[in-house]
Amino acid sequence: MSFFPGRDPAAGDAFACDAIENLIIPRSSDIGGFAVRRALPTRDRRLVGPFIFFDRMGPAILRADQALDVKPHPHIGLSTVTYLFDGEIKHRDSLGTELVVRPGDLNLMTAGRGIVHSERTPENLRGHPLSMSGLQTWLALPDGSEEIAPDFSHTGREAMPVIEVKGATGRIVIGGFAGAASPVKTLTDTLYVDLTLDAGVKFPFPADHEERAVYILSGSLDVAGDVFAADQLIVFRAGDDITLKGGISGCHIMLFGGAAMNSKRYIWWNFVSSSKERIEKAKEEWRTGRFDIVPGDEEEFVPLPQS
């Protein structure tokens, strides 16, 4: 799921709160009228927990003559995470999976030693304007699991624990948070929480996970008196309990993080690995057609980049 060629993000200014380790300002790219903001990786921050790739797609309206058509492309060494706020995407992969992901649902596709997938606008929605908004993220696989067999799981929004306290609502998409846990299974400690705060409402973000961050989807967020606008990524220092506060108009945010990787990860195109040699091997396998095909989507593919 790296079909949006977003520009690399830039580091932001330093802020007063000493619990903030990084402030990242994603750089936006216009991909055929579709705005994409890439927050990870950046020069100053490669990962937050297992999250090695973080793209904010939209919100945008695809015209009636437009459609999302991401041709089959490969992955190794990671799990892709598809989470939508608006719109629908039809997923197909080389395991034979074929389904439509809708707002609030989660697709978790573990590439392991290698998988191929495509993502397209469903046939029944083509020819009509379609709103699209969501997140495209990757989880680097931990040591010892990079070459496991590929796998796919889909979790409906109704299965995710709900956060509902005065002025705060949301869902625990992955991991344990606020006394509840998502049923989504990952290979390492992972946190992914969709949270909305009303104006002035405070919510704790305890130091239960080794690495933590928040992406502001809309509105503004107050952290210890510093106010952050939409489309900014804040990475917090390990070990500090944080209090999040909705800004003057409230905010919609994504909390994420988890356990840090035990070794370095390299990323090239759609491939993630602790070994440069393994990435070179994957490049050659895709170039020579040794990855599996996607049933029902065999006619097209994304060629290996030349650079």
PDB file of C-alpha atoms in Angstrom, residues 37-160:
ATOM      1  CA  ARG A  37       0.317  13.817   3.227  1.00  0.00           C
ATOM      2  CA  ARG A  38       3.274  11.620   4.199  1.00  0.00           C
ATOM      3  CA  ALA A  39       4.243  11.801   7.881  1.00  0.00           C
ATOM      4  CA  LEU A  40       6.575   8.778   8.111  1.00  0.00           C
ATOM      5  CA  PRO A  41       9.320   8.016   7.347  1.00  0.00           C
ATOM      6  CA  THR A  42      11.241  11.271   7.642  1.00  0.00           C
ATOM      7  CA  ARG A  43      14.905  12.137   8.010  1.00  0.00           C
ATOM      8  CA  ASP A  44      14.494  12.840  11.728  1.00  0.00           C
ATOM      9  CA  ARG A  45      12.128   9.977  12.536  1.00  0.00           C
ATOM     10  CA  ARG A  46      12.038   6.648  10.723  1.00  0.00           C
ATOM     11  CA  LEU A  47       9.591   4.724  12.916  1.00  0.00           C
ATOM     12  CA  VAL A  48       7.195   5.093  15.830  1.00  0.00           C
ATOM     13  CA  GLY A  49       6.937   1.644  17.375  1.00  0.00           C
ATOM     14  CA  PRO A  50       6.420  -0.687  14.398  1.00  0.00           C
ATOM     15  CA  PHE A  51       4.909   2.092  12.229  1.00  0.00           C
ATOM     16  CA  ILE A  52       7.408   2.719   9.437  1.00  0.00           C
ATOM     17  CA  PHE A  53       5.058   4.373   6.953  1.00  0.00           C
ATOM     18  CA  PHE A  54       2.198   6.788   7.655  1.00  0.00           C
ATOM     19  CA  ASP A  55       0.179   8.466   4.895  1.00  0.00           C
ATOM     20  CA  ARG A  56      -2.926  10.598   5.302  1.00  0.00           C
ATOM     21  CA  MET A  57      -5.033  10.317   2.153  1.00  0.00           C
ATOM     22  CA  GLY A  58      -7.691  12.933   1.455  1.00  0.00           C
ATOM     23  CA  PRO A  59     -10.206  14.014   2.367  1.00  0.00           C
ATOM     24  CA  ALA A  60     -11.065  14.432  -1.285  1.00  0.00           C
ATOM     25  CA  ILE A  61     -13.824  13.905  -3.811  1.00  0.00           C
ATOM     26  CA  LEU A  62     -13.132  11.675  -6.790  1.00  0.00           C
ATOM     27  CA  ARG A  63     -15.132  12.938  -9.769  1.00  0.00           C
ATOM     28  CA  ALA A  64     -17.533  10.661 -11.625  1.00  0.00           C
ATOM     29  CA  ASP A  65     -14.872  10.127 -14.290  1.00  0.00           C
ATOM     30  CA  GLN A  66     -12.191   9.255 -11.724  1.00  0.00           C
ATOM     31  CA  ALA A  67     -11.536   6.053  -9.801  1.00  0.00           C
ATOM     32  CA  LEU A  68      -8.906   4.581  -7.523  1.00  0.00           C
ATOM     33  CA  ASP A  69      -7.008   2.005  -9.571  1.00  0.00           C
ATOM     34  CA  VAL A  70      -3.911   0.747  -7.794  1.00  0.00           C
ATOM     35  CA  LYS A  71      -2.570  -2.052  -9.964  1.00  0.00           C
ATOM     36  CA  PRO A  72      -1.101  -5.223  -8.433  1.00  0.00           C
ATOM     37  CA  HIS A  73       2.172  -4.513  -6.629  1.00  0.00           C
ATOM     38  CA  PRO A  74       4.344  -6.502  -4.176  1.00  0.00           C
ATOM     39  CA  HIS A  75       5.346  -6.195  -0.518  1.00  0.00           C
ATOM     40  CA  ILE A  76       7.767  -8.000   1.802  1.00  0.00           C
ATOM     41  CA  GLY A  77       8.654  -7.673   5.493  1.00  0.00           C
ATOM     42  CA  LEU A  78       5.672  -5.623   6.640  1.00  0.00           C
ATOM     43  CA  SER A  79       1.981  -5.539   7.409  1.00  0.00           C
ATOM     44  CA  THR A  80      -0.133  -3.008   5.541  1.00  0.00           C
ATOM     45  CA  VAL A  81      -2.975  -1.340   7.441  1.00  0.00           C
ATOM     46  CA  THR A  82      -5.958   0.160   5.614  1.00  0.00           C
ATOM     47  CA  TYR A  83      -8.306   2.296   7.711  1.00  0.00           C
ATOM     48  CA  LEU A  84     -10.930   4.535   6.097  1.00  0.00           C
ATOM     49  CA  PHE A  85     -13.006   7.422   7.388  1.00  0.00           C
ATOM     50  CA  ASP A  86     -14.957   7.809   4.144  1.00  0.00           C
ATOM     51  CA  GLY A  87     -15.243   5.939   0.848  1.00  0.00           C
ATOM     52  CA  GLU A  88     -14.713   2.304  -0.144  1.00  0.00           C
ATOM     53  CA  ILE A  89     -11.788   0.319  -1.559  1.00  0.00           C
ATOM     54  CA  LYS A  90     -11.903  -3.144  -3.122  1.00  0.00           C
ATOM     55  CA  HIS A  91      -8.941  -5.254  -2.021  1.00  0.00           C
ATOM     56  CA  ARG A  92      -7.611  -8.258  -3.909  1.00  0.00           C
ATOM     57  CA  ASP A  93      -4.429 -10.168  -3.127  1.00  0.00           C
ATOM     58  CA  SER A  94      -2.363 -13.164  -4.196  1.00  0.00           C
ATOM     59  CA  LEU A  95      -3.865 -15.273  -1.397  1.00  0.00           C
ATOM     60  CA  GLY A  96      -7.179 -15.096  -3.232  1.00  0.00           C
ATOM     61  CA  THR A  97      -8.734 -12.520  -0.883  1.00  0.00           C
ATOM     62  CA  GLU A  98     -11.377 -10.273  -2.432  1.00  0.00           C
ATOM     63  CA  LEU A  99     -13.429  -7.862  -0.312  1.00  0.00           C
ATOM     64  CA  VAL A 100     -14.438  -4.233   0.096  1.00  0.00           C
ATOM     65  CA  VAL A 101     -13.150  -2.237   3.069  1.00  0.00           C
ATOM     66  CA  ARG A 102     -15.552   0.429   4.340  1.00  0.00           C
ATOM     67  CA  PRO A 103     -15.253   3.283   6.860  1.00  0.00           C
ATOM     68  CA  GLY A 104     -14.286   2.075  10.327  1.00  0.00           C
ATOM     69  CA  ASP A 105     -13.245  -1.389   9.145  1.00  0.00           C
ATOM     70  CA  LEU A 106      -9.636  -2.560   9.222  1.00  0.00           C
ATOM     71  CA  ASN A 107      -7.687  -4.505   6.626  1.00  0.00           C
ATOM     72  CA  LEU A 108      -4.434  -5.976   7.969  1.00  0.00           C
ATOM     73  CA  MET A 109      -2.346  -7.655   5.285  1.00  0.00           C
ATOM     74  CA  THR A 110       0.879  -9.290   6.426  1.00  0.00           C
ATOM     75  CA  ALA A 111       3.321  -9.626   3.543  1.00  0.00           C
ATOM     76  CA  GLY A 112       5.985 -11.704   5.299  1.00  0.00           C
ATOM     77  CA  ARG A 113       8.130 -13.342   2.619  1.00  0.00           C
ATOM     78  CA  GLY A 114       5.992 -11.829  -0.133  1.00  0.00           C
ATOM     79  CA  ILE A 115       2.484 -10.889  -1.236  1.00  0.00           C
ATOM     80  CA  VAL A 116       0.906  -8.998  -4.144  1.00  0.00           C
ATOM     81  CA  HIS A 117      -2.291  -6.947  -3.946  1.00  0.00           C
ATOM     82  CA  SER A 118      -4.384  -4.368  -5.761  1.00  0.00           C
ATOM     83  CA  GLU A 119      -6.758  -1.693  -4.476  1.00  0.00           C
ATOM     84  CA  ARG A 120      -9.477  -0.240  -6.653  1.00  0.00           C
ATOM     85  CA  THR A 121     -12.790   1.588  -6.530  1.00  0.00           C
ATOM     86  CA  PRO A 122     -15.584  -1.038  -6.370  1.00  0.00           C
ATOM     87  CA  GLU A 123     -17.403  -1.575  -9.668  1.00  0.00           C
ATOM     88  CA  ASN A 124     -20.781  -0.445  -8.301  1.00  0.00           C
ATOM     89  CA  LEU A 125     -19.360   2.973  -7.311  1.00  0.00           C
ATOM     90  CA  ARG A 126     -17.666   3.790 -10.607  1.00  0.00           C
ATOM     91  CA  GLY A 127     -19.225   6.553 -12.665  1.00  0.00           C
ATOM     92  CA  HIS A 128     -20.348   8.463  -9.582  1.00  0.00           C
ATOM     93  CA  PRO A 129     -18.572  11.067  -7.408  1.00  0.00           C
ATOM     94  CA  LEU A 130     -16.902   9.331  -4.473  1.00  0.00           C
ATOM     95  CA  SER A 131     -15.533  10.865  -1.295  1.00  0.00           C
ATOM     96  CA  MET A 132     -12.300   9.336  -0.001  1.00  0.00           C
ATOM     97  CA  SER A 133     -10.561   9.818   3.331  1.00  0.00           C
ATOM     98  CA  GLY A 134      -8.354   7.519   5.366  1.00  0.00           C
ATOM     99  CA  LEU A 135      -4.933   6.384   6.492  1.00  0.00           C
ATOM    100  CA  GLN A 136      -2.375   4.197   4.773  1.00  0.00           C
ATOM    101  CA  THR A 137       0.156   2.777   7.258  1.00  0.00           C
ATOM    102  CA  TRP A 138       2.734   0.005   7.378  1.00  0.00           C
ATOM    103  CA  LEU A 139       3.941  -2.016  10.350  1.00  0.00           C
ATOM    104  CA  ALA A 140       7.509  -3.329  10.115  1.00  0.00           C
ATOM    105  CA  LEU A 141       7.612  -6.993  11.095  1.00  0.00           C
ATOM    106  CA  PRO A 142       9.738  -7.853  14.147  1.00  0.00           C
ATOM    107  CA  ASP A 143      12.972  -9.834  14.126  1.00  0.00           C
ATOM    108  CA  GLY A 144      12.263 -13.482  13.407  1.00  0.00           C
ATOM    109  CA  SER A 145       8.955 -12.761  11.634  1.00  0.00           C
ATOM    110  CA  GLU A 146      10.054 -10.978   8.476  1.00  0.00           C
ATOM    111  CA  GLU A 147       9.865 -14.148   6.352  1.00  0.00           C
ATOM    112  CA  ILE A 148       6.670 -15.691   7.707  1.00  0.00           C
ATOM    113  CA  ALA A 149       3.917 -16.883   5.386  1.00  0.00           C
ATOM    114  CA  PRO A 150       1.704 -14.075   4.067  1.00  0.00           C
ATOM    115  CA  ASP A 151      -1.662 -13.567   5.726  1.00  0.00           C
ATOM    116  CA  PHE A 152      -4.739 -11.338   5.562  1.00  0.00           C
ATOM    117  CA  SER A 153      -7.357 -10.402   8.146  1.00  0.00           C
ATOM    118  CA  HIS A 154     -10.378  -8.109   8.053  1.00  0.00           C
ATOM    119  CA  THR A 155     -11.985  -6.697  11.208  1.00  0.00           C
ATOM    120  CA  GLY A 156     -15.326  -4.906  11.075  1.00  0.00           C
ATOM    121  CA  ARG A 157     -15.851  -1.732  13.078  1.00  0.00           C
ATOM    122  CA  GLU A 158     -18.512  -3.436  15.195  1.00  0.00           C
ATOM    123  CA  ALA A 159     -15.824  -5.720  16.687  1.00  0.00           C
ATOM    124  CA  MET A 160     -13.663  -2.853  17.938  1.00  0.00           C
TER     125      MET A 160
END
